[in-house]
């Protein structure tokens, strides 16, 4: 028959439980005691469950009493288990795990600053209707040079000090590490019909000594737009808009004539030097970052040369286009005031953690 709680058997149970608790000294014994009295099928839990069978007029009082006793026993149990734990620890040869010790902090990974800038640059052009493509870093001589109006023995090949790859394969000339992302202009035009609007981020390699603004391996983002009726005004408008989005309204921008065999006319675009301009901290006459010119070049650009269009299979009488190639590390340097491009790939965590 069920044990229906009343004041007598509650007090009896309490006294008995307390007495037994005092006799138990080890953690294991105490745990058995807890199961017996306070566990899911324990004596006190049983009394609480049977509360519904007590006469209605005393149910409230008995319920309160049961809860008080339960709380008292819980508290006594906590004290006993703490005391037992301490003495168990003292006597035990086993090292206990201190669960109150703080854990080791988790190091959050983050994107490399170059990756962050490449994504920002691509986002800016994506929102202007460009899409994103990628191409091979190990490239045929044909795409790196010939398809870009730079035949063998053309002196312009010297503009890009090249790392050649030894190989017996000669499908499209020799193999090299691409010196710029411009080969993707030819590859894209070979595979797509106009209109084309695309940006191509990727790594490039040059056989040159590093200094504060030059690395021998760095990234570029190529841009290409081909359609009917595109003019130099489209090129300027697009690049001005890009510069505003990346650097804000107040940065100064400069276009100057430049020579690249695959564009005509060609320009380079520079931004005023962050270190010695009005907002910078270095005297212009001492600035080694812009080499005392006040400007840092961030990209080459121009109208796609008709010969390049023709070689890729586009009719130069029908289509015109513009192209550009920018250096994301140089953009990151300007944006964040980094004074040496060599920090990017020296893998110094103190530098990388700042982004
Ligand atoms: C080129 O590589 C051309 N392919 C760009 C181009 C594309 C012109 C389409 C016209 C039309 P250039 O060598 O100037 O150009 O490099 C372009 C950009 O790459 C530079 O403006 C600069 O931002 C970056 N860059 C060039 N050399 C280095 C280097 N050694 N280290 C870091 N960034 C560099």
mmCIF file of C-alpha atoms and ligand atoms in Angstrom:
data_model
loop_
_atom_site.group_PDB
_atom_site.id
_atom_site.type_symbol
_atom_site.label_atom_id
_atom_site.label_comp_id
_atom_site.label_asym_id
_atom_site.label_seq_id
_atom_site.Cartn_x
_atom_site.Cartn_y
_atom_site.Cartn_z
ATOM 1 C CA UNK A 1 0.000 0.000 0.000
ATOM 2 C CA UNK A 2 1.180 3.499 -0.807
ATOM 3 C CA UNK A 3 2.800 5.502 1.974
ATOM 4 C CA UNK A 4 0.417 8.453 2.396
ATOM 5 C CA UNK A 5 2.266 11.399 3.923
ATOM 6 C CA UNK A 6 1.206 12.767 7.285
ATOM 7 C CA UNK A 7 3.035 14.870 9.849
ATOM 8 C CA UNK A 8 4.172 11.794 11.808
ATOM 9 C CA UNK A 9 5.704 9.793 9.014
ATOM 10 C CA UNK A 10 7.290 12.927 7.522
ATOM 11 C CA UNK A 11 9.092 13.737 10.761
ATOM 12 C CA UNK A 12 10.067 10.119 11.201
ATOM 13 C CA UNK A 13 11.486 9.960 7.703
ATOM 14 C CA UNK A 14 13.407 13.169 8.260
ATOM 15 C CA UNK A 15 15.001 11.962 11.515
ATOM 16 C CA UNK A 16 15.898 8.628 9.970
ATOM 17 C CA UNK A 17 17.391 10.182 6.831
ATOM 18 C CA UNK A 18 19.452 12.644 8.847
ATOM 19 C CA UNK A 19 20.736 9.879 11.093
ATOM 20 C CA UNK A 20 21.795 7.737 8.140
ATOM 21 C CA UNK A 21 23.434 10.707 6.454
ATOM 22 C CA UNK A 22 25.693 11.202 9.462
ATOM 23 C CA UNK A 23 26.787 7.550 9.302
ATOM 24 C CA UNK A 24 27.851 7.836 5.681
ATOM 25 C CA UNK A 25 31.328 9.240 5.146
ATOM 26 C CA UNK A 26 32.487 8.365 1.636
ATOM 27 C CA UNK A 27 31.274 9.948 -1.590
ATOM 28 C CA UNK A 28 29.981 6.619 -2.812
ATOM 29 C CA UNK A 29 27.943 5.937 0.346
ATOM 30 C CA UNK A 30 26.517 9.427 0.260
ATOM 31 C CA UNK A 31 25.481 8.962 -3.345
ATOM 32 C CA UNK A 32 23.629 5.737 -2.371
ATOM 33 C CA UNK A 33 21.938 7.648 0.457
ATOM 34 C CA UNK A 34 20.855 10.375 -1.960
ATOM 35 C CA UNK A 35 19.306 7.823 -4.322
ATOM 36 C CA UNK A 36 17.462 6.212 -1.381
ATOM 37 C CA UNK A 37 15.866 9.435 -0.088
ATOM 38 C CA UNK A 38 16.009 12.082 -2.778
ATOM 39 C CA UNK A 39 16.329 10.082 -6.015
ATOM 40 C CA UNK A 40 13.536 9.789 -8.588
ATOM 41 C CA UNK A 41 12.223 6.666 -6.883
ATOM 42 C CA UNK A 42 13.414 7.777 -3.441
ATOM 43 C CA UNK A 43 11.382 7.782 -0.199
ATOM 44 C CA UNK A 44 10.843 11.525 -0.040
ATOM 45 C CA UNK A 45 9.956 11.763 -3.709
ATOM 46 C CA UNK A 46 7.426 8.952 -3.119
ATOM 47 C CA UNK A 47 5.824 10.904 -0.258
ATOM 48 C CA UNK A 48 5.573 13.988 -2.449
ATOM 49 C CA UNK A 49 4.013 11.923 -5.222
ATOM 50 C CA UNK A 50 1.389 10.591 -2.802
ATOM 51 C CA UNK A 51 0.472 14.020 -1.548
ATOM 52 C CA UNK A 52 -2.638 13.902 -3.668
ATOM 53 C CA UNK A 53 -3.988 11.116 -1.405
ATOM 54 C CA UNK A 54 -3.858 13.176 1.809
ATOM 55 C CA UNK A 55 -7.111 14.774 2.979
ATOM 56 C CA UNK A 56 -7.689 18.037 1.183
ATOM 57 C CA UNK A 57 -7.750 20.231 4.320
ATOM 58 C CA UNK A 58 -4.229 19.200 5.460
ATOM 59 C CA UNK A 59 -2.677 18.790 2.003
ATOM 60 C CA UNK A 60 -1.294 22.307 1.825
ATOM 61 C CA UNK A 61 0.410 22.168 5.202
ATOM 62 C CA UNK A 62 1.844 18.698 4.604
ATOM 63 C CA UNK A 63 3.060 19.708 1.157
ATOM 64 C CA UNK A 64 4.949 22.654 2.637
ATOM 65 C CA UNK A 65 6.439 20.486 5.335
ATOM 66 C CA UNK A 66 7.587 17.911 2.777
ATOM 67 C CA UNK A 67 9.255 20.572 0.657
ATOM 68 C CA UNK A 68 11.008 22.073 3.693
ATOM 69 C CA UNK A 69 12.354 18.688 4.655
ATOM 70 C CA UNK A 70 13.450 17.947 1.145
ATOM 71 C CA UNK A 71 15.376 21.241 0.997
ATOM 72 C CA UNK A 72 16.950 20.617 4.399
ATOM 73 C CA UNK A 73 18.071 17.148 3.363
ATOM 74 C CA UNK A 74 19.454 18.500 0.055
ATOM 75 C CA UNK A 75 21.496 21.117 1.966
ATOM 76 C CA UNK A 76 22.783 18.584 4.457
ATOM 77 C CA UNK A 77 23.697 16.277 1.640
ATOM 78 C CA UNK A 78 25.639 19.072 -0.161
ATOM 79 C CA UNK A 79 27.616 19.807 2.991
ATOM 80 C CA UNK A 80 28.359 16.140 3.580
ATOM 81 C CA UNK A 81 29.464 15.515 -0.032
ATOM 82 C CA UNK A 82 31.750 18.583 0.042
ATOM 83 C CA UNK A 83 33.367 17.424 3.255
ATOM 84 C CA UNK A 84 33.732 13.907 1.865
ATOM 85 C CA UNK A 85 35.238 15.283 -1.377
ATOM 86 C CA UNK A 86 37.871 17.225 0.535
ATOM 87 C CA UNK A 87 38.901 14.294 2.649
ATOM 88 C CA UNK A 88 38.748 11.932 -0.371
ATOM 89 C CA UNK A 89 41.092 14.277 -2.213
ATOM 90 C CA UNK A 90 43.439 14.392 0.724
ATOM 91 C CA UNK A 91 43.552 10.628 1.008
ATOM 92 C CA UNK A 92 43.537 9.787 -2.656
ATOM 93 C CA UNK A 93 46.672 9.270 -4.729
ATOM 94 C CA UNK A 94 44.665 9.940 -7.906
ATOM 95 C CA UNK A 95 44.698 13.543 -9.195
ATOM 96 C CA UNK A 96 41.167 14.885 -9.429
ATOM 97 C CA UNK A 97 40.129 17.134 -12.290
ATOM 98 C CA UNK A 98 39.466 20.682 -11.137
ATOM 99 C CA UNK A 99 36.307 21.491 -13.061
ATOM 100 C CA UNK A 100 36.395 25.083 -11.871
ATOM 101 C CA UNK A 101 39.654 25.772 -13.704
ATOM 102 C CA UNK A 102 39.115 28.089 -16.722
ATOM 103 C CA UNK A 103 39.527 26.332 -20.089
ATOM 104 C CA UNK A 104 42.186 27.168 -22.643
ATOM 105 C CA UNK A 105 40.964 30.098 -24.786
ATOM 106 C CA UNK A 106 40.073 29.112 -28.350
ATOM 107 C CA UNK A 107 42.082 31.014 -30.949
ATOM 108 C CA UNK A 108 39.717 32.303 -33.612
ATOM 109 C CA UNK A 109 41.051 32.084 -37.145
ATOM 110 C CA UNK A 110 40.643 35.030 -39.495
ATOM 111 C CA UNK A 111 41.049 35.883 -43.150
ATOM 112 C CA UNK A 112 44.427 37.101 -44.361
ATOM 113 C CA UNK A 113 44.353 40.874 -45.063
ATOM 114 C CA UNK A 114 44.981 40.226 -48.769
ATOM 115 C CA UNK A 115 41.992 37.881 -48.905
ATOM 116 C CA UNK A 116 39.854 40.481 -47.140
ATOM 117 C CA UNK A 117 40.823 43.152 -49.687
ATOM 118 C CA UNK A 118 40.348 40.809 -52.653
ATOM 119 C CA UNK A 119 36.824 40.065 -51.402
ATOM 120 C CA UNK A 120 36.115 43.769 -50.917
ATOM 121 C CA UNK A 121 37.405 44.590 -54.397
ATOM 122 C CA UNK A 122 35.371 41.788 -55.978
ATOM 123 C CA UNK A 123 32.258 42.898 -54.050
ATOM 124 C CA UNK A 124 32.655 46.443 -55.406
ATOM 125 C CA UNK A 125 32.816 45.174 -59.002
ATOM 126 C CA UNK A 126 30.104 42.546 -58.474
ATOM 127 C CA UNK A 127 27.741 45.345 -57.477
ATOM 128 C CA UNK A 128 28.629 47.100 -60.748
ATOM 129 C CA UNK A 129 27.567 44.080 -62.813
ATOM 130 C CA UNK A 130 30.884 42.207 -63.117
ATOM 131 C CA UNK A 131 31.251 38.520 -62.350
ATOM 132 C CA UNK A 132 34.266 36.702 -60.889
ATOM 133 C CA UNK A 133 36.463 34.095 -62.621
ATOM 134 C CA UNK A 134 39.743 32.401 -61.767
ATOM 135 C CA UNK A 135 42.557 30.966 -63.882
ATOM 136 C CA UNK A 136 45.821 28.996 -63.728
ATOM 137 C CA UNK A 137 48.904 30.309 -61.931
ATOM 138 C CA UNK A 138 51.164 28.094 -64.050
ATOM 139 C CA UNK A 139 50.534 29.429 -67.528
ATOM 140 C CA UNK A 140 51.485 29.052 -71.178
ATOM 141 C CA UNK A 141 53.833 31.642 -72.632
ATOM 142 C CA UNK A 142 51.174 32.241 -75.303
ATOM 143 C CA UNK A 143 48.545 33.581 -72.874
ATOM 144 C CA UNK A 144 50.990 35.499 -70.677
ATOM 145 C CA UNK A 145 52.581 37.267 -73.689
ATOM 146 C CA UNK A 146 51.672 36.412 -77.315
ATOM 147 C CA UNK A 147 47.889 36.652 -76.971
ATOM 148 C CA UNK A 148 48.447 40.045 -75.306
ATOM 149 C CA UNK A 149 50.237 41.552 -78.282
ATOM 150 C CA UNK A 150 53.682 40.756 -76.844
ATOM 151 C CA UNK A 151 55.354 38.393 -79.373
ATOM 152 C CA UNK A 152 58.719 36.705 -78.667
ATOM 153 C CA UNK A 153 61.631 39.154 -78.786
ATOM 154 C CA UNK A 154 59.279 42.090 -78.105
ATOM 155 C CA UNK A 155 61.157 44.356 -75.668
ATOM 156 C CA UNK A 156 57.980 44.686 -73.551
ATOM 157 C CA UNK A 157 58.599 41.141 -72.253
ATOM 158 C CA UNK A 158 61.306 42.713 -70.107
ATOM 159 C CA UNK A 159 58.605 44.613 -68.199
ATOM 160 C CA UNK A 160 57.742 41.348 -66.485
ATOM 161 C CA UNK A 161 60.781 39.493 -65.138
ATOM 162 C CA UNK A 162 59.646 35.951 -65.614
ATOM 163 C CA UNK A 163 60.057 32.718 -63.682
ATOM 164 C CA UNK A 164 60.138 29.960 -66.297
ATOM 165 C CA UNK A 165 59.173 26.341 -65.653
ATOM 166 C CA UNK A 166 61.334 23.633 -67.201
ATOM 167 C CA UNK A 167 59.189 21.259 -69.220
ATOM 168 C CA UNK A 168 59.249 19.173 -72.416
ATOM 169 C CA UNK A 169 55.701 20.275 -73.176
ATOM 170 C CA UNK A 170 55.545 22.997 -75.818
ATOM 171 C CA UNK A 171 51.826 23.157 -76.653
ATOM 172 C CA UNK A 172 51.516 26.939 -76.504
ATOM 173 C CA UNK A 173 55.131 27.968 -76.125
ATOM 174 C CA UNK A 174 57.013 27.443 -72.866
ATOM 175 C CA UNK A 175 55.527 27.174 -69.394
ATOM 176 C CA UNK A 176 55.934 29.959 -66.834
ATOM 177 C CA UNK A 177 54.534 31.252 -63.557
ATOM 178 C CA UNK A 178 52.149 33.951 -64.721
ATOM 179 C CA UNK A 179 53.601 37.406 -64.229
ATOM 180 C CA UNK A 180 50.188 39.086 -64.200
ATOM 181 C CA UNK A 181 46.510 38.136 -64.338
ATOM 182 C CA UNK A 182 46.127 39.607 -67.847
ATOM 183 C CA UNK A 183 46.423 36.163 -69.554
ATOM 184 C CA UNK A 184 42.882 35.614 -68.288
ATOM 185 C CA UNK A 185 41.703 38.371 -70.662
ATOM 186 C CA UNK A 186 42.578 36.137 -73.605
ATOM 187 C CA UNK A 187 41.303 32.946 -71.967
ATOM 188 C CA UNK A 188 37.950 34.543 -71.141
ATOM 189 C CA UNK A 189 37.453 36.055 -74.578
ATOM 190 C CA UNK A 190 38.265 32.697 -76.207
ATOM 191 C CA UNK A 191 35.465 31.111 -74.196
ATOM 192 C CA UNK A 192 32.739 33.759 -73.990
ATOM 193 C CA UNK A 193 30.748 35.875 -76.364
ATOM 194 C CA UNK A 194 30.440 39.616 -75.622
ATOM 195 C CA UNK A 195 29.167 41.425 -73.642
ATOM 196 C CA UNK A 196 31.812 40.516 -71.048
ATOM 197 C CA UNK A 197 32.248 42.050 -67.612
ATOM 198 C CA UNK A 198 34.528 40.059 -65.362
ATOM 199 C CA UNK A 199 37.091 40.413 -62.584
ATOM 200 C CA UNK A 200 39.809 37.823 -62.016
ATOM 201 C CA UNK A 201 41.626 37.657 -58.669
ATOM 202 C CA UNK A 202 44.759 35.520 -58.476
ATOM 203 C CA UNK A 203 48.392 35.096 -57.557
ATOM 204 C CA UNK A 204 51.250 36.249 -59.780
ATOM 205 C CA UNK A 205 55.043 35.831 -59.651
ATOM 206 C CA UNK A 206 57.955 37.947 -60.769
ATOM 207 C CA UNK A 207 61.686 37.347 -60.724
ATOM 208 C CA UNK A 208 62.482 40.568 -58.894
ATOM 209 C CA UNK A 209 63.975 41.707 -55.596
ATOM 210 C CA UNK A 210 61.541 42.706 -52.836
ATOM 211 C CA UNK A 211 61.396 46.181 -51.320
ATOM 212 C CA UNK A 212 58.816 48.204 -49.339
ATOM 213 C CA UNK A 213 56.328 48.261 -52.243
ATOM 214 C CA UNK A 214 57.420 45.233 -54.315
ATOM 215 C CA UNK A 215 57.145 41.514 -53.576
ATOM 216 C CA UNK A 216 58.285 38.701 -55.871
ATOM 217 C CA UNK A 217 54.907 36.973 -55.381
ATOM 218 C CA UNK A 218 51.758 38.989 -54.887
ATOM 219 C CA UNK A 219 48.124 39.127 -55.967
ATOM 220 C CA UNK A 220 46.382 40.983 -58.745
ATOM 221 C CA UNK A 221 42.768 41.511 -59.657
ATOM 222 C CA UNK A 222 42.252 41.762 -63.397
ATOM 223 C CA UNK A 223 39.187 43.445 -64.857
ATOM 224 C CA UNK A 224 37.808 43.141 -68.365
ATOM 225 C CA UNK A 225 34.731 44.666 -69.990
ATOM 226 C CA UNK A 226 33.939 44.210 -73.703
ATOM 227 C CA UNK A 227 30.804 45.356 -75.462
ATOM 228 C CA UNK A 228 29.630 47.489 -78.349
ATOM 229 C CA UNK A 229 30.335 51.183 -77.831
ATOM 230 C CA UNK A 230 32.467 51.076 -74.657
ATOM 231 C CA UNK A 231 34.748 54.129 -74.397
ATOM 232 C CA UNK A 232 37.479 55.523 -72.191
ATOM 233 C CA UNK A 233 34.750 57.384 -70.283
ATOM 234 C CA UNK A 234 33.348 53.990 -69.174
ATOM 235 C CA UNK A 235 36.794 52.977 -67.944
ATOM 236 C CA UNK A 236 37.229 56.213 -65.980
ATOM 237 C CA UNK A 237 33.720 56.138 -64.559
ATOM 238 C CA UNK A 238 34.068 52.525 -63.409
ATOM 239 C CA UNK A 239 37.476 53.038 -61.796
ATOM 240 C CA UNK A 240 36.477 56.298 -60.089
ATOM 241 C CA UNK A 241 33.428 54.576 -58.645
ATOM 242 C CA UNK A 242 35.598 51.657 -57.484
ATOM 243 C CA UNK A 243 38.110 54.017 -55.807
ATOM 244 C CA UNK A 244 35.319 55.896 -54.032
ATOM 245 C CA UNK A 245 33.858 52.659 -52.668
ATOM 246 C CA UNK A 246 37.191 51.363 -51.390
ATOM 247 C CA UNK A 247 38.891 54.558 -50.202
ATOM 248 C CA UNK A 248 36.002 56.942 -49.542
ATOM 249 C CA UNK A 249 35.089 60.203 -51.239
ATOM 250 C CA UNK A 250 38.088 62.203 -50.049
ATOM 251 C CA UNK A 251 41.044 60.266 -51.449
ATOM 252 C CA UNK A 252 42.736 61.861 -54.441
ATOM 253 C CA UNK A 253 43.086 59.838 -57.639
ATOM 254 C CA UNK A 254 45.463 60.385 -60.536
ATOM 255 C CA UNK A 255 45.498 58.912 -64.057
ATOM 256 C CA UNK A 256 48.711 59.133 -66.096
ATOM 257 C CA UNK A 257 49.586 57.820 -69.532
ATOM 258 C CA UNK A 258 51.375 54.490 -69.363
ATOM 259 C CA UNK A 259 52.399 51.816 -71.792
ATOM 260 C CA UNK A 260 51.062 48.267 -71.805
ATOM 261 C CA UNK A 261 51.202 46.458 -75.171
ATOM 262 C CA UNK A 262 47.697 45.005 -74.741
ATOM 263 C CA UNK A 263 45.884 48.326 -74.301
ATOM 264 C CA UNK A 264 45.703 51.501 -76.339
ATOM 265 C CA UNK A 265 45.618 54.070 -74.852
ATOM 266 C CA UNK A 266 47.108 52.860 -71.553
ATOM 267 C CA UNK A 267 47.155 54.549 -68.142
ATOM 268 C CA UNK A 268 48.222 53.950 -64.601
ATOM 269 C CA UNK A 269 46.037 54.965 -61.708
ATOM 270 C CA UNK A 270 47.503 56.204 -58.422
ATOM 271 C CA UNK A 271 46.102 57.295 -55.060
ATOM 272 C CA UNK A 272 47.666 60.035 -52.934
ATOM 273 C CA UNK A 273 50.189 58.625 -50.447
ATOM 274 C CA UNK A 274 48.650 57.790 -47.049
ATOM 275 C CA UNK A 275 51.928 58.432 -45.250
ATOM 276 C CA UNK A 276 52.862 61.924 -46.476
ATOM 277 C CA UNK A 277 49.577 63.380 -47.776
ATOM 278 C CA UNK A 278 47.640 65.953 -45.674
ATOM 279 C CA UNK A 279 46.333 63.221 -43.346
ATOM 280 C CA UNK A 280 49.693 61.375 -43.098
ATOM 281 C CA UNK A 281 52.404 61.619 -40.466
ATOM 282 C CA UNK A 282 55.589 61.703 -42.587
ATOM 283 C CA UNK A 283 57.150 64.803 -44.157
ATOM 284 C CA UNK A 284 56.776 64.477 -47.970
ATOM 285 C CA UNK A 285 60.499 65.089 -48.549
ATOM 286 C CA UNK A 286 61.351 62.109 -46.276
ATOM 287 C CA UNK A 287 58.712 59.662 -47.517
ATOM 288 C CA UNK A 288 60.205 56.376 -48.677
ATOM 289 C CA UNK A 289 56.778 54.818 -49.231
ATOM 290 C CA UNK A 290 55.872 56.878 -52.283
ATOM 291 C CA UNK A 291 59.542 57.707 -52.918
ATOM 292 C CA UNK A 292 58.780 61.395 -52.377
ATOM 293 C CA UNK A 293 56.288 61.520 -55.284
ATOM 294 C CA UNK A 294 53.132 61.852 -53.158
ATOM 295 C CA UNK A 295 51.400 59.062 -55.123
ATOM 296 C CA UNK A 296 51.208 55.275 -54.920
ATOM 297 C CA UNK A 297 50.372 53.413 -58.096
ATOM 298 C CA UNK A 298 47.632 50.831 -57.601
ATOM 299 C CA UNK A 299 46.766 49.709 -61.102
ATOM 300 C CA UNK A 300 47.438 49.708 -64.804
ATOM 301 C CA UNK A 301 44.511 50.081 -67.200
ATOM 302 C CA UNK A 302 43.478 51.003 -70.728
ATOM 303 C CA UNK A 303 41.280 50.269 -73.721
ATOM 304 C CA UNK A 304 41.771 46.694 -74.951
ATOM 305 C CA UNK A 305 44.073 46.741 -77.987
ATOM 306 C CA UNK A 306 42.214 45.831 -81.230
ATOM 307 C CA UNK A 307 44.858 43.182 -81.958
ATOM 308 C CA UNK A 308 44.094 41.451 -78.649
ATOM 309 C CA UNK A 309 40.369 41.444 -79.447
ATOM 310 C CA UNK A 310 41.045 40.076 -82.927
ATOM 311 C CA UNK A 311 43.419 37.348 -81.735
ATOM 312 C CA UNK A 312 40.772 36.151 -79.260
ATOM 313 C CA UNK A 313 38.165 35.959 -82.051
ATOM 314 C CA UNK A 314 36.246 39.209 -81.423
ATOM 315 C CA UNK A 315 35.581 41.678 -84.264
ATOM 316 C CA UNK A 316 37.456 44.887 -83.286
ATOM 317 C CA UNK A 317 35.265 46.901 -85.665
ATOM 318 C CA UNK A 318 32.207 45.877 -83.700
ATOM 319 C CA UNK A 319 33.478 45.634 -80.121
ATOM 320 C CA UNK A 320 35.574 47.783 -77.839
ATOM 321 C CA UNK A 321 36.592 47.135 -74.250
ATOM 322 C CA UNK A 322 38.590 48.274 -71.278
ATOM 323 C CA UNK A 323 40.855 46.324 -68.940
ATOM 324 C CA UNK A 324 42.682 46.958 -65.699
ATOM 325 C CA UNK A 325 44.971 45.096 -63.309
ATOM 326 C CA UNK A 326 45.342 46.163 -59.684
ATOM 327 C CA UNK A 327 47.455 45.073 -56.730
ATOM 328 C CA UNK A 328 45.373 44.252 -53.632
ATOM 329 C CA UNK A 329 48.395 44.410 -51.298
ATOM 330 C CA UNK A 330 49.022 47.997 -52.415
ATOM 331 C CA UNK A 331 45.365 48.747 -51.749
ATOM 332 C CA UNK A 332 45.578 47.204 -48.273
ATOM 333 C CA UNK A 333 48.718 49.300 -47.614
ATOM 334 C CA UNK A 334 46.836 52.455 -48.499
ATOM 335 C CA UNK A 335 43.711 51.520 -46.608
ATOM 336 C CA UNK A 336 45.405 50.437 -43.396
ATOM 337 C CA UNK A 337 48.572 52.547 -43.507
ATOM 338 C CA UNK A 338 50.944 49.543 -43.846
ATOM 339 C CA UNK A 339 54.446 50.781 -44.580
ATOM 340 C CA UNK A 340 56.052 47.628 -45.998
ATOM 341 C CA UNK A 341 54.534 45.085 -48.391
ATOM 342 C CA UNK A 342 56.893 42.385 -47.056
ATOM 343 C CA UNK A 343 54.830 42.174 -43.839
ATOM 344 C CA UNK A 344 52.059 40.418 -45.779
ATOM 345 C CA UNK A 345 53.924 37.180 -46.357
ATOM 346 C CA UNK A 346 56.385 37.134 -43.463
ATOM 347 C CA UNK A 347 53.795 35.182 -41.430
ATOM 348 C CA UNK A 348 54.257 37.283 -38.310
ATOM 349 C CA UNK A 349 51.152 36.622 -36.225
ATOM 350 C CA UNK A 350 51.479 40.044 -34.524
ATOM 351 C CA UNK A 351 50.953 41.674 -37.916
ATOM 352 C CA UNK A 352 48.192 39.319 -39.086
ATOM 353 C CA UNK A 353 46.241 39.614 -35.803
ATOM 354 C CA UNK A 354 45.654 43.297 -36.428
ATOM 355 C CA UNK A 355 43.127 42.679 -39.217
HETATM 356 C C1 LIG B 1 50.375 44.716 -65.047
HETATM 357 O O1 LIG B 1 50.711 43.695 -64.481
HETATM 358 C C2 LIG B 1 49.312 44.731 -66.123
HETATM 359 N N1 LIG B 1 48.944 43.393 -66.430
HETATM 360 C C3 LIG B 1 48.129 45.544 -65.614
HETATM 361 C C4 LIG B 1 47.132 45.886 -66.679
HETATM 362 C C5 LIG B 1 46.025 45.096 -66.850
HETATM 363 C C6 LIG B 1 47.340 46.992 -67.476
HETATM 364 C C7 LIG B 1 45.090 45.398 -67.834
HETATM 365 C C8 LIG B 1 46.424 47.309 -68.471
HETATM 366 C C9 LIG B 1 45.303 46.518 -68.625
HETATM 367 P P1 LIG B 1 51.853 46.244 -63.564
HETATM 368 O O2 LIG B 1 53.093 45.493 -63.722
HETATM 369 O O3 LIG B 1 51.988 47.717 -63.486
HETATM 370 O O4 LIG B 1 50.804 45.935 -64.684
HETATM 371 O O5 LIG B 1 51.094 45.705 -62.271
HETATM 372 C C10 LIG B 1 49.786 46.108 -61.965
HETATM 373 C C11 LIG B 1 49.636 46.398 -60.466
HETATM 374 O O6 LIG B 1 50.119 45.306 -59.729
HETATM 375 C C12 LIG B 1 50.473 47.584 -60.004
HETATM 376 O O7 LIG B 1 49.784 48.785 -60.196
HETATM 377 C C13 LIG B 1 50.657 47.270 -58.544
HETATM 378 O O8 LIG B 1 49.511 47.619 -57.797
HETATM 379 C C14 LIG B 1 50.752 45.782 -58.538
HETATM 380 N N2 LIG B 1 52.164 45.360 -58.563
HETATM 381 C C15 LIG B 1 53.021 45.350 -59.612
HETATM 382 N N3 LIG B 1 54.211 44.868 -59.256
HETATM 383 C C16 LIG B 1 54.126 44.552 -57.951
HETATM 384 C C17 LIG B 1 55.026 43.988 -56.987
HETATM 385 N N4 LIG B 1 56.255 43.593 -57.312
HETATM 386 N N5 LIG B 1 54.580 43.798 -55.716
HETATM 387 C C18 LIG B 1 53.312 44.132 -55.386
HETATM 388 N N6 LIG B 1 52.424 44.655 -56.227
HETATM 389 C C19 LIG B 1 52.802 44.866 -57.497
#
